[in-house]
XYZ file of C-alpha atoms in Angstrom:
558
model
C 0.000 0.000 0.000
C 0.987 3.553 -0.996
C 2.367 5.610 2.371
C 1.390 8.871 0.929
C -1.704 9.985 1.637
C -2.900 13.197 -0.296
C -0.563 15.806 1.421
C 2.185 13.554 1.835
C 3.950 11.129 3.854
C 1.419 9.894 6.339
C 1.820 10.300 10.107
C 4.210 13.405 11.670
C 6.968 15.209 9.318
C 10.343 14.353 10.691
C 12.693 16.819 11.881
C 16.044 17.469 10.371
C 17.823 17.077 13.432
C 16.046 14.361 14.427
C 16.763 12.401 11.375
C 20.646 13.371 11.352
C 20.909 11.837 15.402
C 19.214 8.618 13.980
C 21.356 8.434 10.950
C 24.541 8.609 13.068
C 23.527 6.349 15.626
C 22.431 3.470 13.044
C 25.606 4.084 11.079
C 27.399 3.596 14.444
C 25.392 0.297 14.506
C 26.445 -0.954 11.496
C 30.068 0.061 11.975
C 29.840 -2.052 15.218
C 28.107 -5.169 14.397
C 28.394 -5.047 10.190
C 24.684 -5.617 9.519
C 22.678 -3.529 7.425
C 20.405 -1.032 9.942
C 17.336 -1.140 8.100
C 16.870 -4.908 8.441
C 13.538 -4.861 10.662
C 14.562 -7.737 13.319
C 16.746 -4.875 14.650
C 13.677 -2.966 15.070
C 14.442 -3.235 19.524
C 17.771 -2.795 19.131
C 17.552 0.308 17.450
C 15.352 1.241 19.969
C 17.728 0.519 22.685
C 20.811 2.986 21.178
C 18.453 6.037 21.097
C 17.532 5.423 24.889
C 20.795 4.016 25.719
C 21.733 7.854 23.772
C 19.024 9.787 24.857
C 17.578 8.714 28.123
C 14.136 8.395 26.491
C 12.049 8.032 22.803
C 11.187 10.970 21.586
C 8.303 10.911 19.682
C 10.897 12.983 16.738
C 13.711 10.254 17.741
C 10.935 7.693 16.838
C 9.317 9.318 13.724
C 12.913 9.591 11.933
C 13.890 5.929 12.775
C 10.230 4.263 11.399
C 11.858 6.955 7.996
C 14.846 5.635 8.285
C 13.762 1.988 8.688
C 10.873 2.482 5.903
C 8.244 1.355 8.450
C 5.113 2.850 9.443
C 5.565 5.198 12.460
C 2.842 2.404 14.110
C 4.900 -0.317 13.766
C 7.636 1.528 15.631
C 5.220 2.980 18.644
C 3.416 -0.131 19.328
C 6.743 -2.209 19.654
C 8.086 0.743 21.539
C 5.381 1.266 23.680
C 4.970 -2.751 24.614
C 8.516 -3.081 26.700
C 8.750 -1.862 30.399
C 12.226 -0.068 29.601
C 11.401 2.233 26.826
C 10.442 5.342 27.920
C 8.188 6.675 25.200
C 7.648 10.586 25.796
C 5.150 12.058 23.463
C 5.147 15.114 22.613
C 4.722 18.113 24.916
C 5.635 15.588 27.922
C 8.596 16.283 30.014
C 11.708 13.657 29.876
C 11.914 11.833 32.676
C 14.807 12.326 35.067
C 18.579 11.197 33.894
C 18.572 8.791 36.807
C 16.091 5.849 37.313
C 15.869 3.733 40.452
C 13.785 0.374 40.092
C 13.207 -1.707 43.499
C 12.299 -5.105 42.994
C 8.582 -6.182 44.159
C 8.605 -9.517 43.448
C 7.609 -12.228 45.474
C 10.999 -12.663 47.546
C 12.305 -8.878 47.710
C 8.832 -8.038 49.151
C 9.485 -10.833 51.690
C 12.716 -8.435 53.325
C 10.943 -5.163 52.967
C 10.510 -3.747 49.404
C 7.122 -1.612 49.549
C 8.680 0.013 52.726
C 11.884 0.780 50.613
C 10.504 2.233 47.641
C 8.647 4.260 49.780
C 10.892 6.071 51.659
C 12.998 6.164 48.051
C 10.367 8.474 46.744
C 10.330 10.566 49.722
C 14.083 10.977 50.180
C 16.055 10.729 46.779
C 14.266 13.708 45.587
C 13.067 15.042 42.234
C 15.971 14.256 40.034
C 15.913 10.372 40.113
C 12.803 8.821 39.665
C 11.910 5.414 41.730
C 9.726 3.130 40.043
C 8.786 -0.824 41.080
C 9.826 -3.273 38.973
C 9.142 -6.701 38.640
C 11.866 -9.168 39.365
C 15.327 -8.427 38.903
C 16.920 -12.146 39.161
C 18.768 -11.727 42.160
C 16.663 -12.906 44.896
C 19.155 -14.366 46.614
C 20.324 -11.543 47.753
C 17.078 -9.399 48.446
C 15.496 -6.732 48.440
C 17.427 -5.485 45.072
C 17.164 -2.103 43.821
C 18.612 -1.443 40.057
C 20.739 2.369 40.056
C 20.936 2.493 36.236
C 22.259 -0.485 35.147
C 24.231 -1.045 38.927
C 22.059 -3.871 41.127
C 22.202 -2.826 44.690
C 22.237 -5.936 46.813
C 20.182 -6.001 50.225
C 19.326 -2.990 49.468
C 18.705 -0.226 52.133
C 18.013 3.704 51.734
C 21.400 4.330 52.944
C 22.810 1.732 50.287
C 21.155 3.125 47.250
C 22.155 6.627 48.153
C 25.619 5.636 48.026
C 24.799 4.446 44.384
C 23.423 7.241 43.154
C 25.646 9.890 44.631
C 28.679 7.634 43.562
C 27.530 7.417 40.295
C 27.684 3.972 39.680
C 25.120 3.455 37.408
C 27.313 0.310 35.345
C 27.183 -3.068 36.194
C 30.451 -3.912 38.477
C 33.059 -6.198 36.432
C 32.601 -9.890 37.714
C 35.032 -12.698 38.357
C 34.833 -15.670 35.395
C 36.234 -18.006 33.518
C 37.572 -15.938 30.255
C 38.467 -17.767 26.567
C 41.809 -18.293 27.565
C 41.248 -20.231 30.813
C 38.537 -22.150 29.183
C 40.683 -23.183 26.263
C 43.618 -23.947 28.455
C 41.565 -25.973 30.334
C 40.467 -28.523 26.971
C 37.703 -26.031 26.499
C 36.251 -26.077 22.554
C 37.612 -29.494 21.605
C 34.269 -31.380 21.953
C 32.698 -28.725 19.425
C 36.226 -28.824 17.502
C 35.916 -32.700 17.419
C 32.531 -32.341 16.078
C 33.456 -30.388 12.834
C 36.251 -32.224 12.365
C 34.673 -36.012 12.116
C 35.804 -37.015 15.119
C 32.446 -37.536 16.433
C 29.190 -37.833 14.755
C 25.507 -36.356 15.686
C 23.952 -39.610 16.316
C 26.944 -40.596 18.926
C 26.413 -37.011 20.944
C 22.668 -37.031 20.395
C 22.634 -41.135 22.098
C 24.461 -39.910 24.664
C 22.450 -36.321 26.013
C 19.159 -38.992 25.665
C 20.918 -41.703 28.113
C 21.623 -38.569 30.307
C 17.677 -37.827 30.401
C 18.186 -34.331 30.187
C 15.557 -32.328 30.169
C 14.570 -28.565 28.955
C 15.716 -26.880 31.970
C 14.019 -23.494 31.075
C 10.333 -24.780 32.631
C 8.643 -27.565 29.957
C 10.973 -30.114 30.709
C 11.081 -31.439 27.091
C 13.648 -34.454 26.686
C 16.598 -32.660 25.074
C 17.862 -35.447 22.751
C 14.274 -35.583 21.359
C 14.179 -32.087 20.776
C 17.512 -32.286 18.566
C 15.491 -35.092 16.397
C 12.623 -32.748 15.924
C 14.797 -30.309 14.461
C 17.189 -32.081 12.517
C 14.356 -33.622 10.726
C 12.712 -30.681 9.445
C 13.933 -29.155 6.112
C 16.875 -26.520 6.378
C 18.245 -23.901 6.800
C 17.308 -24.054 10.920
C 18.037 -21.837 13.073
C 18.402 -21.795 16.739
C 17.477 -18.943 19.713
C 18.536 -19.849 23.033
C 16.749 -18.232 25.599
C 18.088 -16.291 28.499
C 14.925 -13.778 29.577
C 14.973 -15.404 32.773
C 12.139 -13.625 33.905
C 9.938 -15.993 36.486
C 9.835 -14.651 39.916
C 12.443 -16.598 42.304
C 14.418 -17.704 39.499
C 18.613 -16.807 39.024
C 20.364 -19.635 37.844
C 21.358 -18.548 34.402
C 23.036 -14.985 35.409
C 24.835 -17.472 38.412
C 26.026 -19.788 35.685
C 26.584 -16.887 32.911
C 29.062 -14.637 35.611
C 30.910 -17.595 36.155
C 31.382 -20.131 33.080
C 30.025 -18.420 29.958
C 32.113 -20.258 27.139
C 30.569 -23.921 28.588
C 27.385 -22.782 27.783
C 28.435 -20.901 24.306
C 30.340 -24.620 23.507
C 27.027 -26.636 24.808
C 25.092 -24.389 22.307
C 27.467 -24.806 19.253
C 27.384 -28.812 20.185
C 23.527 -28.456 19.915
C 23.291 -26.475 17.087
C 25.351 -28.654 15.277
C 23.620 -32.040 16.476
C 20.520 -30.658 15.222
C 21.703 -28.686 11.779
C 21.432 -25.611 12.784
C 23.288 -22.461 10.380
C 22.536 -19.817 12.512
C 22.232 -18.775 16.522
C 20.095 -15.813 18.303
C 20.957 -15.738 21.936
C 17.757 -13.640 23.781
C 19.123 -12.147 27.165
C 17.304 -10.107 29.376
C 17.723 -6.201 29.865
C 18.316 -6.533 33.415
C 21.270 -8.682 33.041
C 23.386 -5.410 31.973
C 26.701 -7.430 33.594
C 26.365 -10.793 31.475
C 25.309 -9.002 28.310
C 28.823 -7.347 28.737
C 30.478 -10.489 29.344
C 28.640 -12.389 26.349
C 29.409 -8.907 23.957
C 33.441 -9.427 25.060
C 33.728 -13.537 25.360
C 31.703 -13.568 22.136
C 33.327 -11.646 20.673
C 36.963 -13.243 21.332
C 35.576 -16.711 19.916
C 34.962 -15.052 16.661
C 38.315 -13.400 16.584
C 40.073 -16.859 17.597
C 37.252 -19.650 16.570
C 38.673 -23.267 17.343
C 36.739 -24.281 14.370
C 34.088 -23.298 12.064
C 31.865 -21.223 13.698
C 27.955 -20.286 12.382
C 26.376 -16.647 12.512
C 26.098 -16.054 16.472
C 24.017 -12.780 17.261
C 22.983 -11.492 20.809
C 19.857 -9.893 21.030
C 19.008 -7.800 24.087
C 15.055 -7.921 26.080
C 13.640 -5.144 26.905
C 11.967 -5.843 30.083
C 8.845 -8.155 29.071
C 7.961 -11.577 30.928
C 6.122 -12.914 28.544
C 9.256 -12.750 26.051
C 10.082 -16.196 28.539
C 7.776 -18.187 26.314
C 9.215 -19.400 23.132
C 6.951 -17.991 20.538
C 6.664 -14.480 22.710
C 10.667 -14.701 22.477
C 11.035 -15.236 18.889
C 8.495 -12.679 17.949
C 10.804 -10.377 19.829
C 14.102 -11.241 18.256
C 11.966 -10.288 14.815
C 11.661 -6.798 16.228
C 8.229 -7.097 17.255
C 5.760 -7.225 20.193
C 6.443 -9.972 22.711
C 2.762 -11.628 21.320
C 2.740 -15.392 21.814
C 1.887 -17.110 19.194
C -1.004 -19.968 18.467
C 0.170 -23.218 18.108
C 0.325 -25.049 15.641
C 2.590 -24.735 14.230
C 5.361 -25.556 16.530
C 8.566 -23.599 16.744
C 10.527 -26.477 15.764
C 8.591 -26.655 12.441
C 7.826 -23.062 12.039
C 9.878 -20.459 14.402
C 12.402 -17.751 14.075
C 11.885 -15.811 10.376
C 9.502 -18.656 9.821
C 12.437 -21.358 9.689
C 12.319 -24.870 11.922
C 14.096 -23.218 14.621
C 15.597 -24.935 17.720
C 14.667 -23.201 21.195
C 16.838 -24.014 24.279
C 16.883 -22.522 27.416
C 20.309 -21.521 28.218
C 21.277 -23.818 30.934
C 19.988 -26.728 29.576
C 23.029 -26.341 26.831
C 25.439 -26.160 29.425
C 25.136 -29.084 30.369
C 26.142 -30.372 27.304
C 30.321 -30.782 27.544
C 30.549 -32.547 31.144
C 27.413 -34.926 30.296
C 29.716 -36.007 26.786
C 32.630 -35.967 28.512
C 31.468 -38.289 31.262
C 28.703 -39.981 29.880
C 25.097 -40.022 30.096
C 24.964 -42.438 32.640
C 27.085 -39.986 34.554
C 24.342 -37.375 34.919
C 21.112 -39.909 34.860
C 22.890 -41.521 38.369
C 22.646 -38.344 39.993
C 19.158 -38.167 41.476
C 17.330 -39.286 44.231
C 13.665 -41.096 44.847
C 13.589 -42.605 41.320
C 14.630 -39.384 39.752
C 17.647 -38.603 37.104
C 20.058 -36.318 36.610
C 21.201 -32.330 38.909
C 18.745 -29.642 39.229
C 19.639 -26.276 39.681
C 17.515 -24.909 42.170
C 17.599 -21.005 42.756
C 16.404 -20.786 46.497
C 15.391 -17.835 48.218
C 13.122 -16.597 50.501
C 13.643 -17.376 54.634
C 17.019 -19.639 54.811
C 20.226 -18.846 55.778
C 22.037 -19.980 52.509
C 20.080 -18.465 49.552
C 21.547 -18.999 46.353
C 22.090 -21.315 43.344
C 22.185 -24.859 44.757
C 23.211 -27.924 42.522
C 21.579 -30.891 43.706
C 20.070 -34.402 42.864
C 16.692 -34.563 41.166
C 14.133 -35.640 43.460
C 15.584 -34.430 46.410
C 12.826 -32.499 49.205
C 12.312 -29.270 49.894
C 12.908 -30.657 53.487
C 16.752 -31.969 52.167
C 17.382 -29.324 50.302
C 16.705 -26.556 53.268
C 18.831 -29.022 55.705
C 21.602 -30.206 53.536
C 21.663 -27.270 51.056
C 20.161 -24.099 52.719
C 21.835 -24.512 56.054
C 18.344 -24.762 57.587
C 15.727 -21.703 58.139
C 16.809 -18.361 59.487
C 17.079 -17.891 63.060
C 13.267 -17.398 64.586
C 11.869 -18.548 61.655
C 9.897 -21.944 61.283
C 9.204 -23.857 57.799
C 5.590 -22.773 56.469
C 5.427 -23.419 52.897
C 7.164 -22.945 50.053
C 6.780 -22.368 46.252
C 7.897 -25.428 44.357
C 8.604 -23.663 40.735
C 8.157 -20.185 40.950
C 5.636 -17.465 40.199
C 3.366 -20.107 38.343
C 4.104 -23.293 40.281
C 2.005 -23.094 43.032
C 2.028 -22.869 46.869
C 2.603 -25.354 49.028
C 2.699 -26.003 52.703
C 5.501 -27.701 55.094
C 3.414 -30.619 55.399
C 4.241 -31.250 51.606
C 7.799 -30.772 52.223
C 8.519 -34.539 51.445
C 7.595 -34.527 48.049
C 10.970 -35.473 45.494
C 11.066 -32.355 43.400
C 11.357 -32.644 39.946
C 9.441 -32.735 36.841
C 6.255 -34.926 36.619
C 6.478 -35.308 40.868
C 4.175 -32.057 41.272
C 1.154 -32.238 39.116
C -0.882 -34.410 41.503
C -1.047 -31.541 44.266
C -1.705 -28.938 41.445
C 2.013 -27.700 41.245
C 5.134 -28.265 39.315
C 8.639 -27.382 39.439
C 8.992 -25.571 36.161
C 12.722 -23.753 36.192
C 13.389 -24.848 39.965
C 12.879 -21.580 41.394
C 12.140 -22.138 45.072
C 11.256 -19.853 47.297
C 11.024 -20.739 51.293
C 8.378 -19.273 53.286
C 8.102 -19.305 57.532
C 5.711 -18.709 60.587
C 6.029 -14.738 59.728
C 4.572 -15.044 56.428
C 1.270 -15.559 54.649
C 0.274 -17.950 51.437
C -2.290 -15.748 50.714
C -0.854 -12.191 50.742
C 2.384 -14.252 48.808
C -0.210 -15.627 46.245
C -1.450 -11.898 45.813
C 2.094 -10.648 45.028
C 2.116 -13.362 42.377
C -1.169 -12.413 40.556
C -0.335 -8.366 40.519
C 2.809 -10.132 38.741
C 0.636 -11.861 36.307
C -1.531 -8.943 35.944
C 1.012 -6.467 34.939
C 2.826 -8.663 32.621
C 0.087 -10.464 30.514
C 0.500 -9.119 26.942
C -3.348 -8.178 26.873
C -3.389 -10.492 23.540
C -6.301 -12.658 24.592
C -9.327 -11.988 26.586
C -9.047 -14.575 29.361
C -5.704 -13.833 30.397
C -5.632 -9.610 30.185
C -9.346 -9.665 32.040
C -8.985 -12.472 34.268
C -5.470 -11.642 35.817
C -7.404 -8.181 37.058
C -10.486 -9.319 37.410
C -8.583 -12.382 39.776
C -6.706 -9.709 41.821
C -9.500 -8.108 42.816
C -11.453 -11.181 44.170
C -8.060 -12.027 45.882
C -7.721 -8.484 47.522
C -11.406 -8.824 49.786
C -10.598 -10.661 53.659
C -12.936 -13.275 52.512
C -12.171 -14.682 48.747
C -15.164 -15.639 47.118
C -13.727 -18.964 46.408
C -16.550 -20.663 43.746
C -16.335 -17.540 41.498
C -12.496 -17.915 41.982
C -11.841 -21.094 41.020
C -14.598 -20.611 38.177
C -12.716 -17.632 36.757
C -9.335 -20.314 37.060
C -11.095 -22.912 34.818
C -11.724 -20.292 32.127
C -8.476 -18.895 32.153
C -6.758 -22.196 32.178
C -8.646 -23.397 29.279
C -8.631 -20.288 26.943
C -5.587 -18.529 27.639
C -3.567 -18.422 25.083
C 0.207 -19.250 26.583
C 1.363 -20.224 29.861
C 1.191 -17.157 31.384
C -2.836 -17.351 31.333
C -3.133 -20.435 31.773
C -0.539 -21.195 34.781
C -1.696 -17.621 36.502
C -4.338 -19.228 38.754
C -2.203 -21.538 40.318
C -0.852 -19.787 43.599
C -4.881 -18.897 43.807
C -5.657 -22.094 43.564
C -3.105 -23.917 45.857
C -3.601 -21.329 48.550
C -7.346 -22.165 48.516
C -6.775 -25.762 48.313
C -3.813 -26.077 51.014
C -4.355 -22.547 53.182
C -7.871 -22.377 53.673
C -7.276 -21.124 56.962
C -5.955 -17.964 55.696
C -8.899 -17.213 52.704
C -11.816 -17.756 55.214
């Protein structure tokens, strides 16, 4: 369809100096990465530079890129408008201020004390930074977080962040991990070397991740080898996006393993790219992980500049603070340079995904896996778990123990174990209440379920499951119920609005939750319906907290 419309170009003229910024800043993009700027996947990343420039979108910044990038000035509002960290000023509006504060609300932070702390933010920072909430951050362990800039702010107090912001620090602090040289030294890169060079052959490497029984460790739990099948079947060229917008409430254990040990997951995802026939790789990482996006930018880039073999088109693709963007089809509509819209299914993403190629989807630590379970075997990893269970689980524990933090353990292991063995038991004055098997969506579940093996398949009879392992401790101090409502304003405020069931019911869900007394029939009614209609997981897992709270806390509900 023609653009012009009978006085010219539709939508607002574009100002000279306006289009000259956007020009410069593209051009710098292309100088930097050596792909062509108009290409519309790069759509967010575009978008990134002019606030990474700016502070803000202008609605002149965002008129001359849509010229520059021949798209409608729509196309570049609504994606603009859909993530949490573009700030889209229209005109007429004020910037906001050059210094944004974000304190984590999430389930654990508001455990230690966030509401209390963003308050007294607003009232004490003053009108030059602005404080805003923000949903989680990824580093419960060490909660309540607050996010100076880019700089997290770890058990974050008033006195704390002030230090932040009158220091300046607004970067991520450099972190201690294993570089390209170490990892090379070290036999890194000769599995994926041995690969290429005939050494080894897909079928052997595939056998050996399916004797392992590893499973998608981003949530679905999809056998891994299987997955590799699916994908190496379907016609080429395939492509692969690995996804890193760890985004679920309680949940850490990629940025652990990313600060510490990047190249063994970049190797795991070559070895799986090339089991499956992949040609090209899209790595998704979340905005908030400003420190492992910097790591990735310089390890990457040093594996180009030094590849121990053949090496296919890697590009890193930065979030831009959406939720959602965690499920696959959500995630790959982003890396296109659109909304974060989940898609209907089917088709499946390994028949039709990224640019509408079969397209492999791993979450990132399932890949990393990948080099010690070849190198020792797949029996090796399957031997690891506990009550009938195979394989290590990563679980990302927070909440009221003395030893938060990334814990490696066997599959199947309790909640009960893990606190005692793991955890180094509760915190002092604190007794074991309940605890949320898998996160945001997983459910709630009380002590007297604490001797159930956790893993995948072991939570579905008591309306739970473990999803990415995120588990988060509750005590005697705290409530199911108020901890369930924390996890439906989450829902709430990051459903996509794309279907009916999930934008209408999240609210509508929150507001029955929010009265002394839940009206439980109309509660569980509104559940079925948003289980069965929603389009992605968000909708449909949503009502689970709800649901276990009623089912296992009725004390608290009345």
């Amino acid at each position: 369809m023609n653009k012009k419309g009978k006085f010219g170009l539709k939508g607002r003229g574009v100002d000279p100096q306006a289009r000259e910024e956007i020009r410069a800043l593209l051009e710098a993009g292309r100088r930097a990465t050596g792909v062509e700027p108009r290409r519309r996947d790069l759509l967010i990343e575009h978008l990134h530079r002019i606030q990474d420039r700016y502070g803000h979108l202008s609605s002149a910044h965002l008129a001359a890129l849509a010229e520059a990038m021949r798209l409608s000035q729509t196309e570049v509002y609504e994606v603009a408008t859909f993530y949490h960290h573009f700030d889209v000023v229209k005109e007429g509006e004020a910037p906001p201020p050059a210094l944004t504060v974000r304190v984590c609300d999430s389930i654990t932070c508001a455990l230690f004390g966030a509401e209390a702390l963003t308050e007294k933010l607003a009232k004490t920072l003053g009108k030059d930074v602005r404080v805003l909430h923000a949903p989680c951050v990824g580093r419960c362990e060490s909660a309540p977080v607050a996010i100076v800039g880019q700089f997290p702010v770890l058990n974050a107090s008033v006195s704390s962040i002030e230090k932040a912001v009158q220091a300046k620090q607004l970067r991520c602090p450099e972190t201690s991990y294993i570089d390209f040289e170490k990892y090379r030294k070290d036999g890194g890169y000769r599995l994926i070397a041995d690969c290429l060079a005939g050494k080894r052959t897909r079928e052997e490497i595939t056998k050996i991740v399916e004797d392992s029984a590893l499973r998608g460790l981003g949530g679905a739990g999809f056998p891994t080898g299987r997955k590799w099948q699916l994908v190496a079947a379907e016609p080429a060229p395939r492509l692969m996006a690995v996804n890193i917008d760890e985004g679920e409430p309680g949940t850490f254990k990629d940025r652990y393993y990313l600060e510490r040990d990047p190249h063994r997951f970049l190797e795991g995802m070559l070895v799986a790219a090339w089991c499956s026939g992949v040609g090209e790789i899209y790595i998704y990482l979340r905005d908030e992980y400003a420190g492992c996006r910097k790591i990735l930018e310089n390890e990457i880039q040093k594996l180009k500049a030094n590849p121990p073999c053949a090496l296919p088109p890697i590009h890193l693709r930065r979030g831009a603070g959406a939720y959602i963007c965690g499920e696959e089809s959500a995630m790959i509509e982003s890396i296109e340079g659109k909304r974060g819209m989940p898609r209907l299914r089917p088709p499946y993403v390994a028949q039709v995904g990224l640019f509408g190629y079969p397209t492999l989807e791993h979450n990132m630590e399932t890949v990393y896996w990948v080099r010690e379970i070849v190198e020792k075997g797949g029996a090796w990893f399957a031997g690891q778990g506990r009550n009938g269970r195979k394989g290590l689980r990563s679980f990302s524990v927070s909440g009221r123990v003395r030893k938060p933090g990334v814990h490696l353990a066997p599959a199947g292991i309790t909640v009960k174990q893990l606190i005692a063995e793991f955890c180094g038991g509760m915190l002092e004055g604190h007794e074991f209440y309940g605890y949320l098997p898998g996160g945001a969506s997983g459910g709630i579940l009380p002590a007297s379920q604490g001797d159930v093996p956790l893993d995948f398949d072991t939570l579905q009879p008591l309306g739970c499951f473990i999803g990415s392992a995120a588990i988060v401790v509750l005590s005697n101090k705290d409530k199911a119920a108020t901890a369930a409502k924390n996890l439906m304003k989450f829902f709430k405020d990051e459903s996509c609005g794309q279907c009916t069931p999930c934008r209408v019911g999240t609210a509508k869900a929150l507001t029955l939750m929010d009265e002394k007394k839940w009206n439980q029939a109309l509660l569980k009614e509104l559940s079925q319906a948003m289980m069965d209609a929603s389009i992605c997981g968000l909708g449909q897992a949503a009502p689970n907290p709800a649901l276990t709270v009623m089912k296992y806390f009725p004390q608290e509900v009345g």
